[in-house]
Every structure is written in C-alpha cells, then in structure tokens.
Amino acid sequence: MTAGQASYRSAFAHIPTAVSVITTSDADGAPWGVTIGALCSLSVRPPLILFCLDKANESHAVLTASAWFLVHVLADHQAGVAARFAQRGSHRFDAGFDSIGKSWCGLPTISEVLVRIHGRQTSLLDGGDHTIVIAHVKNVEVNEGRPLLYHEHGYHGLADVPGWVERIGAPFARVGGVDEGAATSPLGR
C-alpha cells in the first residue's frame, strides 16, 4: 500500500458507516452472505439502492450473478454477525448460525435486523477494486432499534463511538436528539 492509499484508508476509517450483510442463494440453492459498509439510497422514484462488493471477496461471483438478494442493516447488538460474514471463508451459512433455514421473500435471512430490503439487481458498474451493484427495491421491513456502525476499524453502537463526543464538545452528548445547548453550535442552527 502506498502512502496515499494509507492516508485514504485512514481518512475513511474516521467516517462512521452503517453495517449491512447482503445475502442470496447460489444456483444450487446454497445460502451466501457478506458484510458490506457501502450502502445508500439512489432514487425514490423508482426505489433504487446501491451497494459495493469487493472484487477479491470469494462471494463476489455469487452475489453479482444473483438477480435477487436481501440487504440486512444490522442492529447495534449484531457485531458478531457482522464479523462472521466479514471473515474470509465464512460466507456460507452453516449449522452453527441461528438463521439457518430461515428465509424472507424466498432468500436466506438474518434475524433481529434493523432493516431488511429485498432487491432485484438492475446494473453492475465497475468501481475500481469493487463492483457497484444497483438494485430495484421490491420489499422493505423496518424494525425498532439502533444501527451497528463501523468506525475507526471497529464495530460500535451509536452511544459508544470512541471519543467522538469528547472531540466535538458537550452540546452533542445526548444521543437521539439535540439538547438545549445545541443552538450555540454551528451544527445546531
């Protein structure tokens, strides 16, 4: 890695991102999944999302060949699930995983997630060392809870992102809203 690549990675490690797992089934019906950090809404009309898949990941071929998939936005208590699907060689579900045999919209699913999105692939774009997948959203399920975040090379909930409250000041200490002192901050106006 060059000094430029190290700086680039370091910069993006400081940007918290919601953690998701993409699941699908291969041509033989075997379930596959991978943890991702790049997911966003692309369009409301029609409802489109995009996410990015590492081309070096062993699940890349299965996920880019599949027309249908589920996006699971993980809840803050699911760091173990994120770590499981982020490891090399662990992209298939196995008997030790509690969601084995469960499905939503006919695809392998993960229990207790914050958001579940059923999508159909519409486009694949080259994104350097990643493939950008664009998909039409067919179904959405939203549950109560808080998201799991990836920040500074670790998994965190909203309340425990390391040191960020101390770095920006007390007006933002309250998670889930802005307190009375927020009006003095440029972000609170």
Coordinates of N, CA and C in Angstrom, one line a residue:
M1 N 0.8 -1.2 0.0 CA 0.0 0.0 0.0 C 0.9 1.2 0.0
T2 N 0.6 2.2 -0.8 CA 1.4 3.4 -0.9 C 0.9 4.4 0.2
A3 N 1.7 5.4 0.4 CA 1.4 6.4 1.5 C 0.0 7.0 1.2
G4 N -0.3 7.2 -0.1 CA -1.6 7.8 -0.5 C -2.7 6.9 -0.1
Q5 N -2.5 5.6 -0.4 CA -3.6 4.6 0.0 C -3.8 4.5 1.5
A6 N -2.7 4.6 2.2 CA -2.8 4.5 3.7 C -3.5 5.7 4.2
S7 N -3.2 6.9 3.7 CA -4.0 8.1 4.1 C -5.4 8.1 3.7
Y8 N -5.7 7.5 2.5 CA -7.1 7.4 2.0 C -7.9 6.4 3.0
R9 N -7.3 5.3 3.3 CA -7.9 4.4 4.2 C -8.1 5.0 5.6
S10 N -7.1 5.7 6.1 CA -7.2 6.3 7.4 C -8.3 7.4 7.4
A11 N -8.4 8.1 6.4 CA -9.5 9.2 6.3 C -10.9 8.5 6.4
F12 N -11.1 7.5 5.6 CA -12.4 6.8 5.6 C -12.7 6.0 6.8
A13 N -11.7 5.6 7.6 CA -11.9 4.9 8.8 C -12.5 5.9 9.9
H14 N -12.4 7.2 9.7 CA -13.0 8.2 10.6 C -14.4 8.5 10.2
I15 N -14.9 7.9 9.2 CA -16.3 8.2 8.8 C -17.2 7.0 9.2
P16 N -18.0 7.2 10.2 CA -18.9 6.1 10.6 C -19.8 5.7 9.5
T17 N -20.0 4.4 9.3 CA -21.0 3.9 8.3 C -21.8 2.7 8.9
A18 N -23.0 2.7 8.5 CA -23.9 1.6 9.0 C -23.4 0.3 8.4
V19 N -23.5 -0.8 9.1 CA -23.0 -2.1 8.7 C -24.2 -3.0 8.2
S20 N -24.0 -3.6 7.0 CA -25.1 -4.4 6.4 C -24.5 -5.7 6.0
V21 N -25.3 -6.7 5.9 CA -25.0 -8.0 5.3 C -25.9 -8.3 4.1
I22 N -25.3 -8.6 3.0 CA -26.1 -9.0 1.8 C -26.1 -10.5 1.8
T23 N -27.3 -11.0 1.5 CA -27.5 -12.5 1.4 C -28.2 -12.8 0.1
T24 N -27.9 -14.0 -0.4 CA -28.6 -14.6 -1.6 C -28.3 -16.1 -1.6
S25 N -28.9 -16.7 -2.6 CA -28.6 -18.1 -2.8 C -27.9 -18.3 -4.1
D26 N -27.0 -19.3 -4.2 CA -26.3 -19.6 -5.5 C -27.2 -20.5 -6.3
A27 N -26.7 -20.9 -7.5 CA -27.5 -21.7 -8.5 C -28.0 -23.0 -7.9
D28 N -27.2 -23.5 -6.9 CA -27.6 -24.8 -6.3 C -28.5 -24.6 -5.1
G29 N -28.8 -23.4 -4.7 CA -29.7 -23.1 -3.6 C -28.9 -22.9 -2.3
A30 N -27.6 -22.9 -2.3 CA -26.8 -22.7 -1.1 C -26.8 -21.2 -0.7
P31 N -27.0 -20.9 0.6 CA -27.0 -19.5 1.0 C -25.6 -18.9 1.1
W32 N -25.5 -17.7 0.7 CA -24.3 -16.9 0.8 C -24.5 -15.6 1.4
G33 N -23.5 -15.0 2.1 CA -23.7 -13.7 2.7 C -22.3 -13.0 2.8
V34 N -22.3 -11.7 2.8 CA -21.1 -10.9 3.0 C -21.4 -9.6 3.7
T35 N -20.5 -9.2 4.6 CA -20.7 -7.9 5.2 C -20.2 -6.8 4.3
I36 N -21.0 -5.7 4.3 CA -20.6 -4.5 3.5 C -20.7 -3.2 4.3
G37 N -20.1 -2.2 3.9 CA -20.2 -0.9 4.6 C -20.6 0.2 3.6
A38 N -20.8 -0.1 2.4 CA -21.1 0.9 1.4 C -22.5 0.6 0.8
L39 N -23.5 1.2 1.4 CA -24.9 1.1 1.0 C -25.6 2.4 1.0
C40 N -26.3 2.8 0.0 CA -27.0 4.0 0.0 C -28.3 4.0 -0.9
S41 N -29.2 4.9 -0.5 CA -30.4 5.1 -1.4 C -29.9 5.9 -2.6
L42 N -30.4 5.4 -3.8 CA -30.0 6.1 -5.0 C -31.2 6.9 -5.6
S43 N -32.4 6.4 -5.4 CA -33.6 7.0 -6.0 C -34.8 6.6 -5.3
V44 N -35.8 7.5 -5.2 CA -37.1 7.2 -4.6 C -38.0 6.8 -5.7
R45 N -38.0 7.4 -6.9 CA -38.9 7.0 -8.0 C -38.0 6.7 -9.2
P46 N -37.8 5.5 -9.5 CA -38.2 4.3 -8.8 C -37.3 4.0 -7.6
P47 N -37.7 3.2 -6.7 CA -36.9 3.0 -5.5 C -35.6 2.1 -5.8
L48 N -34.5 2.8 -5.8 CA -33.2 2.1 -6.1 C -32.2 2.3 -5.0
I49 N -31.4 1.3 -4.8 CA -30.3 1.4 -3.9 C -29.0 1.0 -4.6
L50 N -27.9 1.3 -4.0 CA -26.6 0.8 -4.5 C -25.8 0.3 -3.3
F51 N -25.0 -0.7 -3.6 CA -24.0 -1.1 -2.6 C -22.8 -1.6 -3.3
C52 N -21.7 -1.7 -2.6 CA -20.4 -2.1 -3.2 C -19.9 -3.4 -2.7
L53 N -19.4 -4.2 -3.6 CA -18.8 -5.5 -3.3 C -17.3 -5.5 -3.7
D54 N -16.5 -6.0 -2.8 CA -15.1 -6.2 -3.1 C -14.9 -7.3 -4.1
K55 N -14.2 -7.0 -5.2 CA -14.0 -8.0 -6.2 C -13.1 -9.1 -5.8
A56 N -12.3 -8.9 -4.7 CA -11.4 -10.0 -4.2 C -12.2 -10.9 -3.3
N57 N -13.4 -10.6 -2.8 CA -14.1 -11.4 -1.9 C -14.6 -12.6 -2.6
E58 N -14.6 -13.8 -1.9 CA -15.0 -15.0 -2.5 C -16.5 -15.1 -2.9
S59 N -17.3 -14.3 -2.2 CA -18.7 -14.3 -2.5 C -19.1 -13.3 -3.7
H60 N -18.1 -12.6 -4.2 CA -18.3 -11.6 -5.3 C -19.1 -12.3 -6.5
A61 N -18.5 -13.4 -7.0 CA -19.1 -14.0 -8.2 C -20.6 -14.5 -7.9
V62 N -20.9 -15.0 -6.8 CA -22.2 -15.4 -6.5 C -23.2 -14.3 -6.4
L63 N -22.7 -13.2 -5.6 CA -23.6 -12.1 -5.4 C -23.8 -11.2 -6.7
T64 N -22.9 -11.2 -7.6 CA -23.1 -10.4 -8.8 C -23.8 -11.2 -9.8
A65 N -23.8 -12.5 -9.7 CA -24.6 -13.4 -10.7 C -26.0 -13.5 -10.2
S66 N -26.3 -13.3 -9.0 CA -27.7 -13.4 -8.5 C -28.6 -12.2 -8.8
A67 N -29.8 -12.5 -9.3 CA -30.7 -11.5 -9.6 C -31.4 -10.9 -8.4
W68 N -31.6 -11.7 -7.4 CA -32.3 -11.3 -6.2 C -31.4 -11.4 -4.9
F69 N -31.6 -10.6 -4.0 CA -30.8 -10.6 -2.7 C -31.6 -9.9 -1.6
L70 N -31.1 -10.1 -0.4 CA -31.6 -9.3 0.7 C -30.4 -8.5 1.3
V71 N -30.8 -7.2 1.7 CA -29.8 -6.4 2.4 C -30.3 -6.4 3.9
H72 N -29.5 -6.7 4.8 CA -29.8 -6.6 6.2 C -29.0 -5.5 6.9
V73 N -29.6 -4.5 7.3 CA -28.9 -3.4 8.0 C -28.9 -3.9 9.5
L74 N -27.7 -4.1 10.0 CA -27.6 -4.8 11.3 C -27.9 -3.8 12.5
A75 N -28.5 -4.4 13.5 CA -28.8 -3.6 14.8 C -27.5 -3.6 15.6
D76 N -27.5 -2.7 16.6 CA -26.2 -2.5 17.4 C -25.8 -3.7 18.2
H77 N -26.6 -4.6 18.4 CA -26.2 -5.8 19.1 C -25.7 -7.0 18.2
Q78 N -25.5 -6.7 16.9 CA -25.1 -7.7 16.0 C -23.7 -7.7 15.4
A79 N -22.8 -7.2 16.3 CA -21.4 -7.1 15.8 C -20.8 -8.5 15.5
G80 N -21.3 -9.5 16.2 CA -20.8 -10.9 15.9 C -21.3 -11.4 14.5
V81 N -22.5 -11.0 14.1 CA -23.0 -11.3 12.8 C -22.1 -10.6 11.7
A82 N -21.8 -9.3 12.0 CA -21.0 -8.6 11.0 C -19.6 -9.2 10.9
A83 N -19.0 -9.6 12.0 CA -17.7 -10.1 12.0 C -17.7 -11.5 11.3
R84 N -18.7 -12.3 11.5 CA -18.9 -13.6 10.9 C -18.8 -13.5 9.4
F85 N -19.7 -12.6 8.8 CA -19.8 -12.5 7.4 C -18.6 -11.7 6.7
A86 N -17.8 -11.0 7.6 CA -16.7 -10.3 7.1 C -15.4 -11.1 6.9
Q87 N -15.4 -12.3 7.6 CA -14.2 -13.2 7.6 C -14.2 -13.9 6.3
R88 N -13.0 -14.1 5.8 CA -12.8 -15.0 4.7 C -13.1 -16.4 5.0
G89 N -13.8 -17.1 4.1 CA -14.1 -18.5 4.3 C -15.4 -18.7 5.1
S90 N -16.1 -17.6 5.5 CA -17.3 -17.8 6.3 C -18.5 -17.3 5.7
H91 N -18.5 -17.2 4.4 CA -19.7 -16.5 3.7 C -20.9 -17.4 3.5
R92 N -20.7 -18.7 3.7 CA -21.8 -19.6 3.6 C -22.4 -19.8 5.0
F93 N -23.7 -19.9 5.1 CA -24.3 -20.2 6.4 C -23.9 -21.6 6.8
D94 N -23.9 -21.9 8.0 CA -23.6 -23.2 8.5 C -24.5 -23.6 9.7
A95 N -24.5 -24.8 10.1 CA -25.4 -25.3 11.2 C -25.2 -24.5 12.5
G96 N -24.1 -23.8 12.7 CA -23.9 -23.0 13.9 C -24.5 -21.7 13.9
F97 N -25.1 -21.3 12.8 CA -25.7 -19.9 12.7 C -27.1 -20.0 12.9
D98 N -27.7 -19.1 13.8 CA -29.1 -19.2 14.2 C -30.1 -19.0 13.1
S99 N -29.7 -18.4 12.0 CA -30.7 -18.1 11.0 C -30.8 -19.2 9.9
I100 N -30.1 -20.3 10.1 CA -30.1 -21.4 9.1 C -31.5 -21.9 8.8
G101 N -31.8 -22.0 7.6 CA -33.2 -22.4 7.2 C -34.3 -21.4 7.2
K102 N -34.0 -20.2 7.7 CA -35.0 -19.1 7.8 C -34.9 -18.3 6.4
S103 N -36.0 -17.9 6.0 CA -36.0 -17.1 4.7 C -37.0 -16.0 4.8
W104 N -36.8 -15.0 4.0 CA -37.7 -13.9 3.8 C -37.7 -13.6 2.3
C105 N -38.9 -13.6 1.6 CA -39.0 -13.4 0.2 C -38.3 -14.6 -0.5
G106 N -38.2 -15.7 0.1 CA -37.5 -16.9 -0.5 C -36.0 -16.9 -0.5
L107 N -35.4 -16.0 0.3 CA -33.9 -15.9 0.3 C -33.5 -16.0 1.8
P108 N -32.2 -16.5 2.0 CA -31.7 -16.7 3.3 C -31.7 -15.3 4.1
T109 N -32.1 -15.4 5.3 CA -32.3 -14.1 6.1 C -31.5 -14.2 7.4
I110 N -31.4 -13.1 8.0 CA -30.7 -12.9 9.3 C -31.8 -12.3 10.3
S111 N -31.9 -12.9 11.4 CA -32.9 -12.5 12.4 C -32.5 -11.2 13.1
E112 N -33.5 -10.5 13.6 CA -33.3 -9.3 14.6 C -32.6 -8.2 13.9
V113 N -32.7 -8.0 12.6 CA -32.0 -6.8 12.0 C -32.8 -5.6 12.1
L114 N -32.2 -4.4 11.9 CA -32.9 -3.1 12.0 C -33.7 -2.9 10.7
V115 N -33.2 -3.2 9.6 CA -33.9 -3.0 8.3 C -33.5 -4.2 7.4
R116 N -34.6 -4.7 6.7 CA -34.4 -5.7 5.7 C -34.9 -5.2 4.4
I117 N -34.1 -5.3 3.3 CA -34.5 -4.8 2.0 C -34.4 -6.0 1.0
H118 N -35.5 -6.2 0.2 CA -35.5 -7.2 -0.8 C -35.3 -6.5 -2.1
G119 N -34.2 -6.9 -2.9 CA -33.9 -6.1 -4.1 C -33.6 -7.0 -5.3
R120 N -33.8 -6.5 -6.5 CA -33.5 -7.2 -7.7 C -32.4 -6.4 -8.4
Q121 N -31.3 -7.0 -8.7 CA -30.2 -6.4 -9.4 C -30.7 -5.8 -10.8
T122 N -30.3 -4.5 -11.0 CA -30.6 -3.9 -12.3 C -29.3 -3.6 -13.1
S123 N -28.2 -3.3 -12.4 CA -27.0 -2.9 -13.1 C -25.8 -3.2 -12.2
L124 N -24.7 -3.5 -12.9 CA -23.4 -3.7 -12.3 C -22.4 -2.7 -12.9
L125 N -21.7 -1.9 -12.1 CA -20.8 -0.9 -12.6 C -19.4 -1.2 -12.0
D126 N -18.4 -1.0 -12.8 CA -17.0 -1.1 -12.4 C -16.7 0.1 -11.4
G127 N -16.2 -0.3 -10.2 CA -15.8 0.7 -9.3 C -14.4 0.4 -8.7
G128 N -13.4 0.3 -9.7 CA -12.0 0.0 -9.2 C -11.9 -1.4 -8.7
D129 N -11.6 -1.5 -7.4 CA -11.4 -2.8 -6.8 C -12.8 -3.4 -6.3
H130 N -13.8 -2.6 -6.6 CA -15.2 -3.0 -6.1 C -16.1 -3.0 -7.4
T131 N -17.2 -3.8 -7.2 CA -18.3 -3.7 -8.2 C -19.5 -2.9 -7.5
I132 N -20.0 -2.0 -8.2 CA -21.2 -1.2 -7.7 C -22.4 -1.9 -8.2
V133 N -23.2 -2.3 -7.3 CA -24.5 -3.0 -7.6 C -25.6 -2.1 -7.4
I134 N -26.4 -1.9 -8.5 CA -27.6 -1.0 -8.4 C -28.8 -2.0 -8.4
A135 N -29.8 -1.7 -7.6 CA -30.9 -2.7 -7.4 C -32.2 -1.9 -7.2
H136 N -33.3 -2.5 -7.8 CA -34.6 -2.0 -7.6 C -35.2 -2.7 -6.3
V137 N -35.7 -1.8 -5.4 CA -36.2 -2.3 -4.1 C -37.6 -2.8 -4.3
K138 N -37.9 -4.1 -3.9 CA -39.2 -4.7 -4.0 C -40.0 -4.7 -2.7
N139 N -39.3 -5.0 -1.6 CA -39.9 -5.0 -0.3 C -39.0 -4.4 0.7
V140 N -39.5 -3.9 1.8 CA -38.7 -3.3 2.9 C -39.4 -3.7 4.2
E141 N -38.6 -4.0 5.2 CA -39.1 -4.3 6.6 C -38.3 -3.4 7.5
V142 N -38.9 -2.6 8.4 CA -38.2 -1.8 9.3 C -38.6 -2.2 10.7
N143 N -37.6 -2.4 11.6 CA -37.8 -2.8 13.0 C -37.2 -1.7 13.9
E144 N -37.6 -1.8 15.2 CA -37.1 -0.8 16.2 C -35.7 -1.1 16.5
G145 N -34.9 -0.1 16.9 CA -33.6 -0.3 17.4 C -32.6 0.7 16.8
R146 N -31.4 0.5 17.1 CA -30.3 1.4 16.6 C -29.3 0.6 15.7
P147 N -28.7 1.3 14.8 CA -27.8 0.6 13.8 C -26.5 0.3 14.4
L148 N -25.9 -0.8 13.9 CA -24.5 -1.1 14.1 C -23.6 -0.2 13.2
L149 N -22.6 0.4 13.7 CA -21.7 1.2 12.9 C -20.3 0.6 12.9
Y150 N -19.6 1.0 11.8 CA -18.2 0.6 11.7 C -17.5 1.9 11.7
H151 N -16.6 2.1 12.6 CA -15.8 3.4 12.8 C -14.5 3.1 13.4
E152 N -13.4 3.7 12.9 CA -12.1 3.5 13.3 C -11.7 2.0 13.5
H153 N -12.0 1.2 12.5 CA -11.7 -0.2 12.4 C -12.4 -1.1 13.5
G154 N -13.5 -0.7 13.9 CA -14.3 -1.5 14.9 C -15.8 -1.3 14.8
Y155 N -16.5 -2.2 15.4 CA -18.0 -2.1 15.4 C -18.4 -1.4 16.7
H156 N -19.4 -0.5 16.5 CA -19.9 0.3 17.6 C -21.4 0.5 17.5
G157 N -22.0 0.8 18.6 CA -23.4 1.3 18.6 C -23.3 2.9 18.5
L158 N -24.5 3.5 18.4 CA -24.4 5.0 18.4 C -23.9 5.6 19.6
A159 N -24.1 5.0 20.8 CA -23.7 5.6 22.0 C -22.2 5.4 22.4
D160 N -21.6 4.4 21.7 CA -20.2 4.1 22.0 C -19.2 4.3 21.0
V161 N -19.4 5.2 20.0 CA -18.4 5.5 19.0 C -17.2 6.2 19.8
P162 N -16.0 5.6 19.8 CA -15.0 6.0 20.7 C -14.6 7.5 20.6
G163 N -14.8 8.2 21.7 CA -14.2 9.5 21.8 C -14.9 10.6 21.0
W164 N -15.8 10.4 20.2 CA -16.3 11.4 19.3 C -17.0 12.5 20.0
V165 N -17.7 12.2 21.1 CA -18.4 13.3 21.8 C -17.4 14.2 22.5
E166 N -16.3 13.6 23.0 CA -15.3 14.5 23.7 C -14.6 15.4 22.7
R167 N -14.5 14.9 21.4 CA -13.8 15.7 20.4 C -14.6 16.8 19.9
I168 N -15.9 16.7 19.9 CA -16.7 17.8 19.3 C -17.4 18.6 20.3
G169 N -17.5 18.2 21.6 CA -18.0 19.0 22.6 C -19.3 18.6 23.2
A170 N -19.6 19.1 24.4 CA -20.8 18.7 25.1 C -22.2 18.9 24.5
P171 N -22.4 19.9 23.6 CA -23.7 20.1 23.1 C -24.3 18.8 22.4
F172 N -23.4 17.9 22.0 CA -23.8 16.8 21.2 C -23.8 15.5 22.0
A173 N -23.7 15.6 23.4 CA -23.5 14.4 24.2 C -24.8 13.6 24.3
R174 N -25.9 14.1 24.0 CA -27.2 13.4 24.1 C -27.4 12.6 22.8
V175 N -27.5 11.3 22.8 CA -27.7 10.5 21.7 C -29.2 10.5 21.4
G176 N -29.6 10.7 20.1 CA -31.0 10.6 19.7 C -31.7 11.9 19.6
G177 N -31.0 13.0 19.9 CA -31.6 14.3 19.8 C -30.6 15.4 20.1
V178 N -31.0 16.6 20.0 CA -30.2 17.8 20.2 C -30.6 18.4 21.5
D179 N -29.7 18.7 22.4 CA -30.1 19.2 23.7 C -30.2 20.8 23.6
E180 N -30.5 21.4 24.8 CA -30.8 22.8 24.8 C -29.5 23.7 24.3
G181 N -28.3 23.2 24.6 CA -27.1 23.9 24.3 C -26.7 23.8 22.8
A182 N -27.4 23.1 22.0 CA -27.1 22.9 20.6 C -27.2 24.1 19.8
A183 N -28.0 25.1 20.2 CA -28.1 26.3 19.4 C -26.8 27.1 19.3
T184 N -25.9 26.9 20.3 CA -24.6 27.6 20.2 C -23.6 26.9 19.3
S185 N -23.9 25.8 18.8 CA -23.1 25.1 17.8 C -23.4 25.4 16.4
P186 N -22.5 25.5 15.5 CA -22.8 25.7 14.1 C -23.7 24.6 13.5
L187 N -23.6 23.4 14.0 CA -24.4 22.3 13.5 C -25.8 22.3 14.1
G188 N -26.0 23.0 15.2 CA -27.3 23.1 15.8 C -28.3 24.2 15.3
R189 N -27.8 25.0 14.4 CA -28.6 26.1 13.9 C -29.6 25.7 12.8

